[in-house]
Amino acid sequence: MEGGCLCGDVRYVVEGEVVSSGICHCETCRRVASAPRLPFVGVKDSCFRYIRGVPVDYVSSPGVIRSFCGRCGSPLTYRREDAPGERDVMTVSLDNPNAVPPTFHVWASEALDWDPITGDLPRYPRSRDG
């Protein structure tokens, strides 16, 4: 799978298995995306590499590093210090986001009232870990 930012300055490839695919409703993800929810695809770092450009990293909260394009601002990845070797890639930054449909919702407790979660996917009040 390949993907990148809106302007094309940053491109990446994912070569390997997807670990997870979900939708986050937390306030931080909403602010990063300027959207009511943010879908993501979990991958191993060993399966991910940039093929053009270098994103800007931003520490959005303790232990969390997000990357985005420094030119157009597109959010690209999310990494946690307590999960070394893994990263989440923003699903809609993929060239074909339909290739990896979500299988769960996280931080459903922070979903906006006017954007109700519908469908049969599992919902976790916080993360899947607790």
Short mmCIF file of the N, C-alpha and C atoms (twelve columns), coordinates in Angstrom:
data_MODEL
# 
_entry.id   MODEL 
# 
loop_
_atom_site.group_PDB 
_atom_site.id 
_atom_site.type_symbol 
_atom_site.label_atom_id 
_atom_site.label_alt_id 
_atom_site.label_comp_id 
_atom_site.label_asym_id 
_atom_site.label_seq_id 
_atom_site.Cartn_x 
_atom_site.Cartn_y 
_atom_site.Cartn_z 
_atom_site.pdbx_PDB_model_num 
ATOM 1   N N  . MET A 1   0.841   -1.180 0.000  1 
ATOM 2   C CA . MET A 1   0.000   0.000  0.000  1 
ATOM 3   C C  . MET A 1   0.883   1.239  0.000  1 
ATOM 4   N N  . GLU A 2   0.411   2.247  -0.695 1 
ATOM 5   C CA . GLU A 2   1.111   3.527  -0.692 1 
ATOM 6   C C  . GLU A 2   0.159   4.630  -0.263 1 
ATOM 7   N N  . GLY A 3   0.752   5.723  0.172  1 
ATOM 8   C CA . GLY A 3   -0.045  6.871  0.557  1 
ATOM 9   C C  . GLY A 3   0.825   8.094  0.709  1 
ATOM 10  N N  . GLY A 4   0.206   9.168  1.141  1 
ATOM 11  C CA . GLY A 4   0.946   10.396 1.319  1 
ATOM 12  C C  . GLY A 4   0.040   11.553 1.659  1 
ATOM 13  N N  . CYS A 5   0.631   12.717 1.662  1 
ATOM 14  C CA . CYS A 5   -0.089  13.932 2.042  1 
ATOM 15  C C  . CYS A 5   -0.829  14.524 0.842  1 
ATOM 16  N N  . LEU A 6   -1.600  15.561 1.104  1 
ATOM 17  C CA . LEU A 6   -2.396  16.219 0.069  1 
ATOM 18  C C  . LEU A 6   -1.537  16.821 -1.033 1 
ATOM 19  N N  . CYS A 7   -0.458  17.505 -0.676 1 
ATOM 20  C CA . CYS A 7   0.353   18.206 -1.684 1 
ATOM 21  C C  . CYS A 7   1.345   17.300 -2.399 1 
ATOM 22  N N  . GLY A 8   1.595   16.100 -1.866 1 
ATOM 23  C CA . GLY A 8   2.510   15.170 -2.505 1 
ATOM 24  C C  . GLY A 8   3.958   15.267 -2.060 1 
ATOM 25  N N  . ASP A 9   4.269   16.195 -1.171 1 
ATOM 26  C CA . ASP A 9   5.652   16.328 -0.694 1 
ATOM 27  C C  . ASP A 9   6.127   15.101 0.086  1 
ATOM 28  N N  . VAL A 10  5.211   14.456 0.823  1 
ATOM 29  C CA . VAL A 10  5.568   13.289 1.627  1 
ATOM 30  C C  . VAL A 10  4.790   12.084 1.104  1 
ATOM 31  N N  . ARG A 11  5.519   11.013 0.788  1 
ATOM 32  C CA . ARG A 11  4.919   9.764  0.328  1 
ATOM 33  C C  . ARG A 11  5.511   8.630  1.159  1 
ATOM 34  N N  . TYR A 12  4.727   7.573  1.356  1 
ATOM 35  C CA . TYR A 12  5.176   6.421  2.119  1 
ATOM 36  C C  . TYR A 12  4.654   5.143  1.478  1 
ATOM 37  N N  . VAL A 13  5.224   4.037  1.906  1 
ATOM 38  C CA . VAL A 13  4.773   2.718  1.488  1 
ATOM 39  C C  . VAL A 13  4.658   1.837  2.729  1 
ATOM 40  N N  . VAL A 14  3.646   0.973  2.733  1 
ATOM 41  C CA . VAL A 14  3.467   -0.048 3.769  1 
ATOM 42  C C  . VAL A 14  3.581   -1.387 3.062  1 
ATOM 43  N N  . GLU A 15  4.585   -2.170 3.447  1 
ATOM 44  C CA . GLU A 15  4.815   -3.478 2.849  1 
ATOM 45  C C  . GLU A 15  4.721   -4.521 3.950  1 
ATOM 46  N N  . GLY A 16  3.573   -5.145 4.060  1 
ATOM 47  C CA . GLY A 16  3.388   -6.135 5.108  1 
ATOM 48  C C  . GLY A 16  1.969   -6.101 5.611  1 
ATOM 49  N N  . GLU A 17  1.757   -6.886 6.627  1 
ATOM 50  C CA . GLU A 17  0.434   -7.068 7.168  1 
ATOM 51  C C  . GLU A 17  -0.027  -5.899 8.026  1 
ATOM 52  N N  . VAL A 18  -1.285  -5.586 7.928  1 
ATOM 53  C CA . VAL A 18  -1.909  -4.590 8.792  1 
ATOM 54  C C  . VAL A 18  -2.186  -5.259 10.140 1 
ATOM 55  N N  . VAL A 19  -1.845  -4.578 11.234 1 
ATOM 56  C CA . VAL A 19  -2.031  -5.120 12.573 1 
ATOM 57  C C  . VAL A 19  -3.439  -4.833 13.080 1 
ATOM 58  N N  . SER A 20  -3.968  -3.650 12.749 1 
ATOM 59  C CA . SER A 20  -5.299  -3.260 13.195 1 
ATOM 60  C C  . SER A 20  -5.829  -2.155 12.292 1 
ATOM 61  N N  . SER A 21  -7.122  -1.900 12.402 1 
ATOM 62  C CA . SER A 21  -7.729  -0.812 11.639 1 
ATOM 63  C C  . SER A 21  -8.955  -0.324 12.408 1 
ATOM 64  N N  . GLY A 22  -8.922  0.926  12.846 1 
ATOM 65  C CA . GLY A 22  -10.005 1.437  13.670 1 
ATOM 66  C C  . GLY A 22  -10.321 2.891  13.386 1 
ATOM 67  N N  . ILE A 23  -11.223 3.414  14.183 1 
ATOM 68  C CA . ILE A 23  -11.621 4.815  14.097 1 
ATOM 69  C C  . ILE A 23  -11.540 5.398  15.498 1 
ATOM 70  N N  . CYS A 24  -10.823 6.513  15.644 1 
ATOM 71  C CA . CYS A 24  -10.678 7.159  16.945 1 
ATOM 72  C C  . CYS A 24  -11.581 8.387  17.027 1 
ATOM 73  N N  . HIS A 25  -12.204 8.551  18.191 1 
ATOM 74  C CA . HIS A 25  -13.111 9.672  18.439 1 
ATOM 75  C C  . HIS A 25  -12.587 10.608 19.528 1 
ATOM 76  N N  . CYS A 26  -11.323 10.443 19.954 1 
ATOM 77  C CA . CYS A 26  -10.809 11.264 21.050 1 
ATOM 78  C C  . CYS A 26  -10.648 12.727 20.615 1 
ATOM 79  N N  . GLU A 27  -10.656 13.601 21.599 1 
ATOM 80  C CA . GLU A 27  -10.562 15.029 21.315 1 
ATOM 81  C C  . GLU A 27  -9.275  15.388 20.580 1 
ATOM 82  N N  . THR A 28  -8.163  14.780 20.954 1 
ATOM 83  C CA . THR A 28  -6.887  15.110 20.312 1 
ATOM 84  C C  . THR A 28  -6.907  14.730 18.834 1 
ATOM 85  N N  . CYS A 29  -7.379  13.544 18.511 1 
ATOM 86  C CA . CYS A 29  -7.454  13.137 17.099 1 
ATOM 87  C C  . CYS A 29  -8.398  14.044 16.323 1 
ATOM 88  N N  . ARG A 30  -9.506  14.404 16.951 1 
ATOM 89  C CA . ARG A 30  -10.439 15.317 16.271 1 
ATOM 90  C C  . ARG A 30  -9.764  16.645 15.955 1 
ATOM 91  N N  . ARG A 31  -9.000  17.167 16.895 1 
ATOM 92  C CA . ARG A 31  -8.322  18.450 16.668 1 
ATOM 93  C C  . ARG A 31  -7.224  18.327 15.611 1 
ATOM 94  N N  . VAL A 32  -6.480  17.225 15.639 1 
ATOM 95  C CA . VAL A 32  -5.420  17.009 14.656 1 
ATOM 96  C C  . VAL A 32  -6.004  16.959 13.245 1 
ATOM 97  N N  . ALA A 33  -7.148  16.290 13.106 1 
ATOM 98  C CA . ALA A 33  -7.749  16.098 11.787 1 
ATOM 99  C C  . ALA A 33  -8.734  17.205 11.409 1 
ATOM 100 N N  . SER A 34  -9.118  18.046 12.377 1 
ATOM 101 C CA . SER A 34  -10.191 19.021 12.158 1 
ATOM 102 C C  . SER A 34  -11.420 18.304 11.602 1 
ATOM 103 N N  . ALA A 35  -11.718 17.162 12.214 1 
ATOM 104 C CA . ALA A 35  -12.830 16.306 11.786 1 
ATOM 105 C C  . ALA A 35  -13.401 15.602 13.018 1 
ATOM 106 N N  . PRO A 36  -14.621 15.095 12.936 1 
ATOM 107 C CA . PRO A 36  -15.234 14.471 14.110 1 
ATOM 108 C C  . PRO A 36  -14.644 13.129 14.517 1 
ATOM 109 N N  . ARG A 37  -13.873 12.504 13.638 1 
ATOM 110 C CA . ARG A 37  -13.245 11.206 13.933 1 
ATOM 111 C C  . ARG A 37  -12.052 11.021 13.017 1 
ATOM 112 N N  . LEU A 38  -11.160 10.102 13.399 1 
ATOM 113 C CA . LEU A 38  -9.947  9.888  12.617 1 
ATOM 114 C C  . LEU A 38  -9.686  8.386  12.468 1 
ATOM 115 N N  . PRO A 39  -9.852  7.846  11.256 1 
ATOM 116 C CA . PRO A 39  -9.553  6.427  11.040 1 
ATOM 117 C C  . PRO A 39  -8.048  6.188  10.919 1 
ATOM 118 N N  . PHE A 40  -7.611  5.026  11.393 1 
ATOM 119 C CA . PHE A 40  -6.187  4.698  11.393 1 
ATOM 120 C C  . PHE A 40  -5.961  3.228  11.098 1 
ATOM 121 N N  . VAL A 41  -4.764  2.925  10.607 1 
ATOM 122 C CA . VAL A 41  -4.340  1.562  10.307 1 
ATOM 123 C C  . VAL A 41  -3.054  1.314  11.076 1 
ATOM 124 N N  . GLY A 42  -3.041  0.309  11.929 1 
ATOM 125 C CA . GLY A 42  -1.845  -0.038 12.694 1 
ATOM 126 C C  . GLY A 42  -0.925  -0.938 11.889 1 
ATOM 127 N N  . VAL A 43  0.371   -0.576 11.865 1 
ATOM 128 C CA . VAL A 43  1.370   -1.370 11.142 1 
ATOM 129 C C  . VAL A 43  2.647   -1.468 11.972 1 
ATOM 130 N N  . LYS A 44  3.465   -2.439 11.674 1 
ATOM 131 C CA . LYS A 44  4.791   -2.543 12.288 1 
ATOM 132 C C  . LYS A 44  5.715   -1.536 11.619 1 
ATOM 133 N N  . ASP A 45  6.579   -0.914 12.386 1 
ATOM 134 C CA . ASP A 45  7.549   0.026  11.820 1 
ATOM 135 C C  . ASP A 45  8.391   -0.619 10.720 1 
ATOM 136 N N  . SER A 46  8.688   -1.900 10.875 1 
ATOM 137 C CA . SER A 46  9.518   -2.594 9.885  1 
ATOM 138 C C  . SER A 46  8.828   -2.715 8.527  1 
ATOM 139 N N  . CYS A 47  7.533   -2.503 8.482  1 
ATOM 140 C CA . CYS A 47  6.764   -2.580 7.234  1 
ATOM 141 C C  . CYS A 47  6.503   -1.206 6.626  1 
ATOM 142 N N  . PHE A 48  6.953   -0.153 7.300  1 
ATOM 143 C CA . PHE A 48  6.640   1.215  6.887  1 
ATOM 144 C C  . PHE A 48  7.913   1.970  6.528  1 
ATOM 145 N N  . ARG A 49  7.869   2.722  5.411  1 
ATOM 146 C CA . ARG A 49  9.008   3.588  5.098  1 
ATOM 147 C C  . ARG A 49  8.544   4.747  4.226  1 
ATOM 148 N N  . TYR A 50  9.224   5.863  4.398  1 
ATOM 149 C CA . TYR A 50  8.963   7.027  3.559  1 
ATOM 150 C C  . TYR A 50  9.716   6.857  2.255  1 
ATOM 151 N N  . ILE A 51  9.064   7.186  1.156  1 
ATOM 152 C CA . ILE A 51  9.707   7.082  -0.149 1 
ATOM 153 C C  . ILE A 51  9.921   8.460  -0.794 1 
ATOM 154 N N  . ARG A 52  9.328   9.497  -0.202 1 
ATOM 155 C CA . ARG A 52  9.591   10.866 -0.655 1 
ATOM 156 C C  . ARG A 52  9.309   11.824 0.500  1 
ATOM 157 N N  . GLY A 53  10.214  12.714 0.714  1 
ATOM 158 C CA . GLY A 53  10.043  13.742 1.729  1 
ATOM 159 C C  . GLY A 53  10.191  13.224 3.145  1 
ATOM 160 N N  . VAL A 54  10.175  14.154 4.063  1 
ATOM 161 C CA . VAL A 54  10.282  13.853 5.492  1 
ATOM 162 C C  . VAL A 54  9.202   14.649 6.211  1 
ATOM 163 N N  . PRO A 55  8.367   13.984 6.998  1 
ATOM 164 C CA . PRO A 55  7.329   14.716 7.713  1 
ATOM 165 C C  . PRO A 55  7.897   15.457 8.919  1 
ATOM 166 N N  . VAL A 56  7.074   16.298 9.490  1 
ATOM 167 C CA . VAL A 56  7.389   17.003 10.724 1 
ATOM 168 C C  . VAL A 56  6.772   16.201 11.868 1 
ATOM 169 N N  . ASP A 57  7.528   16.016 12.948 1 
ATOM 170 C CA . ASP A 57  6.998   15.341 14.140 1 
ATOM 171 C C  . ASP A 57  6.495   16.366 15.136 1 
ATOM 172 N N  . TYR A 58  5.448   15.976 15.862 1 
ATOM 173 C CA . TYR A 58  4.855   16.838 16.874 1 
ATOM 174 C C  . TYR A 58  4.476   15.972 18.069 1 
ATOM 175 N N  . VAL A 59  4.949   16.330 19.254 1 
ATOM 176 C CA . VAL A 59  4.572   15.621 20.475 1 
ATOM 177 C C  . VAL A 59  3.248   16.221 20.936 1 
ATOM 178 N N  . SER A 60  2.157   15.470 20.702 1 
ATOM 179 C CA . SER A 60  0.822   15.998 20.991 1 
ATOM 180 C C  . SER A 60  0.408   15.785 22.444 1 
ATOM 181 N N  . SER A 61  1.011   14.839 23.113 1 
ATOM 182 C CA . SER A 61  0.806   14.597 24.542 1 
ATOM 183 C C  . SER A 61  1.989   13.754 25.008 1 
ATOM 184 N N  . PRO A 62  2.196   13.628 26.308 1 
ATOM 185 C CA . PRO A 62  3.365   12.874 26.779 1 
ATOM 186 C C  . PRO A 62  3.403   11.465 26.190 1 
ATOM 187 N N  . GLY A 63  4.513   11.139 25.529 1 
ATOM 188 C CA . GLY A 63  4.700   9.813  24.966 1 
ATOM 189 C C  . GLY A 63  4.050   9.586  23.618 1 
ATOM 190 N N  . VAL A 64  3.431   10.605 23.028 1 
ATOM 191 C CA . VAL A 64  2.753   10.456 21.737 1 
ATOM 192 C C  . VAL A 64  3.378   11.394 20.712 1 
ATOM 193 N N  . ILE A 65  3.799   10.816 19.591 1 
ATOM 194 C CA . ILE A 65  4.414   11.591 18.513 1 
ATOM 195 C C  . ILE A 65  3.561   11.432 17.261 1 
ATOM 196 N N  . ARG A 66  3.101   12.530 16.727 1 
ATOM 197 C CA . ARG A 66  2.321   12.532 15.489 1 
ATOM 198 C C  . ARG A 66  3.183   13.149 14.396 1 
ATOM 199 N N  . SER A 67  3.019   12.665 13.180 1 
ATOM 200 C CA . SER A 67  3.741   13.263 12.061 1 
ATOM 201 C C  . SER A 67  2.748   13.831 11.061 1 
ATOM 202 N N  . PHE A 68  3.181   14.884 10.389 1 
ATOM 203 C CA . PHE A 68  2.334   15.530 9.395  1 
ATOM 204 C C  . PHE A 68  3.221   16.186 8.356  1 
ATOM 205 N N  . CYS A 69  2.626   16.523 7.230  1 
ATOM 206 C CA . CYS A 69  3.378   17.221 6.192  1 
ATOM 207 C C  . CYS A 69  3.599   18.660 6.627  1 
ATOM 208 N N  . GLY A 70  4.837   19.116 6.548  1 
ATOM 209 C CA . GLY A 70  5.168   20.482 6.938  1 
ATOM 210 C C  . GLY A 70  4.676   21.526 5.955  1 
ATOM 211 N N  . ARG A 71  4.287   21.107 4.766  1 
ATOM 212 C CA . ARG A 71  3.802   22.059 3.768  1 
ATOM 213 C C  . ARG A 71  2.273   22.184 3.782  1 
ATOM 214 N N  . CYS A 72  1.558   21.051 3.658  1 
ATOM 215 C CA . CYS A 72  0.094   21.118 3.561  1 
ATOM 216 C C  . CYS A 72  -0.609  20.785 4.872  1 
ATOM 217 N N  . GLY A 73  0.107   20.216 5.855  1 
ATOM 218 C CA . GLY A 73  -0.469  19.937 7.158  1 
ATOM 219 C C  . GLY A 73  -1.192  18.612 7.289  1 
ATOM 220 N N  . SER A 74  -1.201  17.790 6.261  1 
ATOM 221 C CA . SER A 74  -1.904  16.507 6.335  1 
ATOM 222 C C  . SER A 74  -1.357  15.635 7.457  1 
ATOM 223 N N  . PRO A 75  -2.225  15.136 8.362  1 
ATOM 224 C CA . PRO A 75  -1.754  14.198 9.386  1 
ATOM 225 C C  . PRO A 75  -1.421  12.855 8.737  1 
ATOM 226 N N  . LEU A 76  -0.295  12.259 9.132  1 
ATOM 227 C CA . LEU A 76  0.163   11.023 8.494  1 
ATOM 228 C C  . LEU A 76  0.296   9.845  9.441  1 
ATOM 229 N N  . THR A 77  0.983   10.022 10.588 1 
ATOM 230 C CA . THR A 77  1.184   8.889  11.495 1 
ATOM 231 C C  . THR A 77  1.030   9.296  12.953 1 
ATOM 232 N N  . TYR A 78  0.918   8.260  13.783 1 
ATOM 233 C CA . TYR A 78  0.782   8.387  15.233 1 
ATOM 234 C C  . TYR A 78  1.652   7.295  15.837 1 
ATOM 235 N N  . ARG A 79  2.556   7.673  16.744 1 
ATOM 236 C CA . ARG A 79  3.419   6.701  17.417 1 
ATOM 237 C C  . ARG A 79  3.353   6.926  18.920 1 
ATOM 238 N N  . ARG A 80  3.410   5.819  19.674 1 
ATOM 239 C CA . ARG A 80  3.430   5.896  21.141 1 
ATOM 240 C C  . ARG A 80  4.735   5.319  21.641 1 
ATOM 241 N N  . GLU A 81  5.361   6.014  22.581 1 
ATOM 242 C CA . GLU A 81  6.618   5.527  23.153 1 
ATOM 243 C C  . GLU A 81  6.443   4.191  23.862 1 
ATOM 244 N N  . ASP A 82  5.237   3.918  24.379 1 
ATOM 245 C CA . ASP A 82  5.023   2.655  25.077 1 
ATOM 246 C C  . ASP A 82  4.646   1.511  24.126 1 
ATOM 247 N N  . ALA A 83  4.700   1.761  22.807 1 
ATOM 248 C CA . ALA A 83  4.461   0.723  21.803 1 
ATOM 249 C C  . ALA A 83  5.569   0.793  20.740 1 
ATOM 250 N N  . PRO A 84  6.818   0.550  21.154 1 
ATOM 251 C CA . PRO A 84  7.925   0.647  20.189 1 
ATOM 252 C C  . PRO A 84  7.747   -0.360 19.060 1 
ATOM 253 N N  . GLY A 85  8.152   0.059  17.877 1 
ATOM 254 C CA . GLY A 85  8.083   -0.830 16.727 1 
ATOM 255 C C  . GLY A 85  6.752   -0.828 16.015 1 
ATOM 256 N N  . GLU A 86  5.824   0.016  16.474 1 
ATOM 257 C CA . GLU A 86  4.505   0.100  15.844 1 
ATOM 258 C C  . GLU A 86  4.145   1.552  15.584 1 
ATOM 259 N N  . ARG A 87  3.263   1.760  14.624 1 
ATOM 260 C CA . ARG A 87  2.739   3.096  14.360 1 
ATOM 261 C C  . ARG A 87  1.362   2.950  13.732 1 
ATOM 262 N N  . ASP A 88  0.579   3.983  13.879 1 
ATOM 263 C CA . ASP A 88  -0.699  4.070  13.185 1 
ATOM 264 C C  . ASP A 88  -0.519  5.019  12.009 1 
ATOM 265 N N  . VAL A 89  -1.049  4.623  10.885 1 
ATOM 266 C CA . VAL A 89  -1.044  5.437  9.677  1 
ATOM 267 C C  . VAL A 89  -2.475  5.917  9.477  1 
ATOM 268 N N  . MET A 90  -2.652  7.177  9.165  1 
ATOM 269 C CA . MET A 90  -3.988  7.703  8.967  1 
ATOM 270 C C  . MET A 90  -4.590  7.085  7.701  1 
ATOM 271 N N  . THR A 91  -5.681  6.355  7.871  1 
ATOM 272 C CA . THR A 91  -6.286  5.586  6.785  1 
ATOM 273 C C  . THR A 91  -6.562  6.433  5.553  1 
ATOM 274 N N  . VAL A 92  -7.077  7.636  5.757  1 
ATOM 275 C CA . VAL A 92  -7.448  8.449  4.601  1 
ATOM 276 C C  . VAL A 92  -6.240  9.073  3.911  1 
ATOM 277 N N  . SER A 93  -5.026  8.853  4.439  1 
ATOM 278 C CA . SER A 93  -3.826  9.275  3.714  1 
ATOM 279 C C  . SER A 93  -3.361  8.191  2.745  1 
ATOM 280 N N  . LEU A 94  -3.972  7.008  2.809  1 
ATOM 281 C CA . LEU A 94  -3.658  5.940  1.867  1 
ATOM 282 C C  . LEU A 94  -4.225  6.284  0.490  1 
ATOM 283 N N  . ASP A 95  -3.555  5.859  -0.562 1 
ATOM 284 C CA . ASP A 95  -4.070  6.066  -1.911 1 
ATOM 285 C C  . ASP A 95  -5.408  5.353  -2.095 1 
ATOM 286 N N  . ASN A 96  -5.574  4.201  -1.442 1 
ATOM 287 C CA . ASN A 96  -6.825  3.452  -1.503 1 
ATOM 288 C C  . ASN A 96  -7.306  3.150  -0.088 1 
ATOM 289 N N  . PRO A 97  -7.949  4.123  0.568  1 
ATOM 290 C CA . PRO A 97  -8.401  3.877  1.937  1 
ATOM 291 C C  . PRO A 97  -9.467  2.790  2.050  1 
ATOM 292 N N  . ASN A 98  -10.156 2.477  0.964  1 
ATOM 293 C CA . ASN A 98  -11.158 1.403  0.992  1 
ATOM 294 C C  . ASN A 98  -10.526 0.025  1.152  1 
ATOM 295 N N  . ALA A 99  -9.217  -0.091 0.933  1 
ATOM 296 C CA . ALA A 99  -8.535  -1.378 1.032  1 
ATOM 297 C C  . ALA A 99  -8.451  -1.888 2.473  1 
ATOM 298 N N  . VAL A 100 -8.587  -0.982 3.446  1 
ATOM 299 C CA . VAL A 100 -8.435  -1.371 4.852  1 
ATOM 300 C C  . VAL A 100 -9.601  -0.795 5.664  1 
ATOM 301 N N  . PRO A 101 -10.763 -1.421 5.592  1 
ATOM 302 C CA . PRO A 101 -11.893 -0.901 6.360  1 
ATOM 303 C C  . PRO A 101 -11.678 -1.065 7.862  1 
ATOM 304 N N  . PRO A 102 -12.240 -0.160 8.651  1 
ATOM 305 C CA . PRO A 102 -12.081 -0.259 10.107 1 
ATOM 306 C C  . PRO A 102 -12.835 -1.458 10.668 1 
ATOM 307 N N  . THR A 103 -12.345 -1.944 11.816 1 
ATOM 308 C CA . THR A 103 -12.986 -3.086 12.481 1 
ATOM 309 C C  . THR A 103 -13.443 -2.760 13.903 1 
ATOM 310 N N  . PHE A 104 -13.194 -1.528 14.383 1 
ATOM 311 C CA . PHE A 104 -13.590 -1.135 15.735 1 
ATOM 312 C C  . PHE A 104 -13.532 0.386  15.881 1 
ATOM 313 N N  . HIS A 105 -14.144 0.886  16.949 1 
ATOM 314 C CA . HIS A 105 -14.085 2.303  17.339 1 
ATOM 315 C C  . HIS A 105 -13.399 2.397  18.690 1 
ATOM 316 N N  . VAL A 106 -12.515 3.389  18.875 1 
ATOM 317 C CA . VAL A 106 -11.913 3.657  20.181 1 
ATOM 318 C C  . VAL A 106 -12.286 5.064  20.628 1 
ATOM 319 N N  . TRP A 107 -12.196 5.277  21.917 1 
ATOM 320 C CA . TRP A 107 -12.559 6.537  22.555 1 
ATOM 321 C C  . TRP A 107 -13.991 6.950  22.197 1 
ATOM 322 N N  . ALA A 108 -14.865 5.946  22.138 1 
ATOM 323 C CA . ALA A 108 -16.279 6.205  21.839 1 
ATOM 324 C C  . ALA A 108 -16.906 7.110  22.898 1 
ATOM 325 N N  . SER A 109 -16.338 7.105  24.096 1 
ATOM 326 C CA . SER A 109 -16.862 7.961  25.167 1 
ATOM 327 C C  . SER A 109 -16.688 9.442  24.857 1 
ATOM 328 N N  . GLU A 110 -15.816 9.778  23.905 1 
ATOM 329 C CA . GLU A 110 -15.588 11.173 23.548 1 
ATOM 330 C C  . GLU A 110 -16.199 11.535 22.191 1 
ATOM 331 N N  . ALA A 111 -17.005 10.632 21.632 1 
ATOM 332 C CA . ALA A 111 -17.645 10.919 20.345 1 
ATOM 333 C C  . ALA A 111 -18.574 12.121 20.502 1 
ATOM 334 N N  . LEU A 112 -18.635 12.925 19.473 1 
ATOM 335 C CA . LEU A 112 -19.501 14.107 19.497 1 
ATOM 336 C C  . LEU A 112 -20.968 13.702 19.420 1 
ATOM 337 N N  . ASP A 113 -21.810 14.409 20.157 1 
ATOM 338 C CA . ASP A 113 -23.238 14.095 20.175 1 
ATOM 339 C C  . ASP A 113 -23.850 14.147 18.781 1 
ATOM 340 N N  . TRP A 114 -23.391 15.085 17.952 1 
ATOM 341 C CA . TRP A 114 -23.983 15.260 16.630 1 
ATOM 342 C C  . TRP A 114 -23.367 14.361 15.561 1 
ATOM 343 N N  . ASP A 115 -22.434 13.482 15.973 1 
ATOM 344 C CA . ASP A 115 -21.828 12.511 15.063 1 
ATOM 345 C C  . ASP A 115 -21.934 11.126 15.699 1 
ATOM 346 N N  . PRO A 116 -23.143 10.586 15.783 1 
ATOM 347 C CA . PRO A 116 -23.324 9.308  16.472 1 
ATOM 348 C C  . PRO A 116 -22.629 8.155  15.753 1 
ATOM 349 N N  . ILE A 117 -22.141 7.217  16.546 1 
ATOM 350 C CA . ILE A 117 -21.518 6.010  15.998 1 
ATOM 351 C C  . ILE A 117 -22.641 5.053  15.619 1 
ATOM 352 N N  . THR A 118 -22.651 4.639  14.377 1 
ATOM 353 C CA . THR A 118 -23.662 3.689  13.915 1 
ATOM 354 C C  . THR A 118 -22.964 2.431  13.415 1 
ATOM 355 N N  . GLY A 119 -23.727 1.408  13.114 1 
ATOM 356 C CA . GLY A 119 -23.166 0.168  12.611 1 
ATOM 357 C C  . GLY A 119 -22.867 -0.812 13.728 1 
ATOM 358 N N  . ASP A 120 -22.304 -1.939 13.360 1 
ATOM 359 C CA . ASP A 120 -22.103 -3.053 14.282 1 
ATOM 360 C C  . ASP A 120 -20.670 -3.247 14.757 1 
ATOM 361 N N  . LEU A 121 -19.760 -2.340 14.398 1 
ATOM 362 C CA . LEU A 121 -18.373 -2.512 14.829 1 
ATOM 363 C C  . LEU A 121 -18.265 -2.373 16.342 1 
ATOM 364 N N  . PRO A 122 -17.377 -3.136 16.984 1 
ATOM 365 C CA . PRO A 122 -17.171 -2.997 18.427 1 
ATOM 366 C C  . PRO A 122 -16.767 -1.564 18.782 1 
ATOM 367 N N  . ARG A 123 -17.241 -1.123 19.954 1 
ATOM 368 C CA . ARG A 123 -16.948 0.227  20.457 1 
ATOM 369 C C  . ARG A 123 -16.280 0.117  21.813 1 
ATOM 370 N N  . TYR A 124 -15.173 0.795  21.966 1 
ATOM 371 C CA . TYR A 124 -14.459 0.807  23.245 1 
ATOM 372 C C  . TYR A 124 -14.534 2.222  23.816 1 
ATOM 373 N N  . PRO A 125 -14.927 2.349  25.095 1 
ATOM 374 C CA . PRO A 125 -15.048 3.675  25.696 1 
ATOM 375 C C  . PRO A 125 -13.740 4.460  25.653 1 
ATOM 376 N N  . ARG A 126 -12.620 3.752  25.794 1 
ATOM 377 C CA . ARG A 126 -11.293 4.369  25.712 1 
ATOM 378 C C  . ARG A 126 -10.506 3.583  24.673 1 
ATOM 379 N N  . SER A 127 -9.289  3.194  24.982 1 
ATOM 380 C CA . SER A 127 -8.517  2.382  24.040 1 
ATOM 381 C C  . SER A 127 -8.971  0.929  24.135 1 
ATOM 382 N N  . ARG A 128 -8.484  0.113  23.222 1 
ATOM 383 C CA . ARG A 128 -8.802  -1.310 23.294 1 
ATOM 384 C C  . ARG A 128 -8.100  -1.989 24.463 1 
ATOM 385 N N  . ASP A 129 -7.092  -1.299 25.022 1 
ATOM 386 C CA . ASP A 129 -6.339  -1.858 26.137 1 
ATOM 387 C C  . ASP A 129 -6.970  -1.548 27.500 1 
ATOM 388 N N  . GLY A 130 -7.953  -0.696 27.502 1 
ATOM 389 C CA . GLY A 130 -8.561  -0.380 28.803 1 
ATOM 390 C C  . GLY A 130 -9.120  0.973  28.944 1 
# 
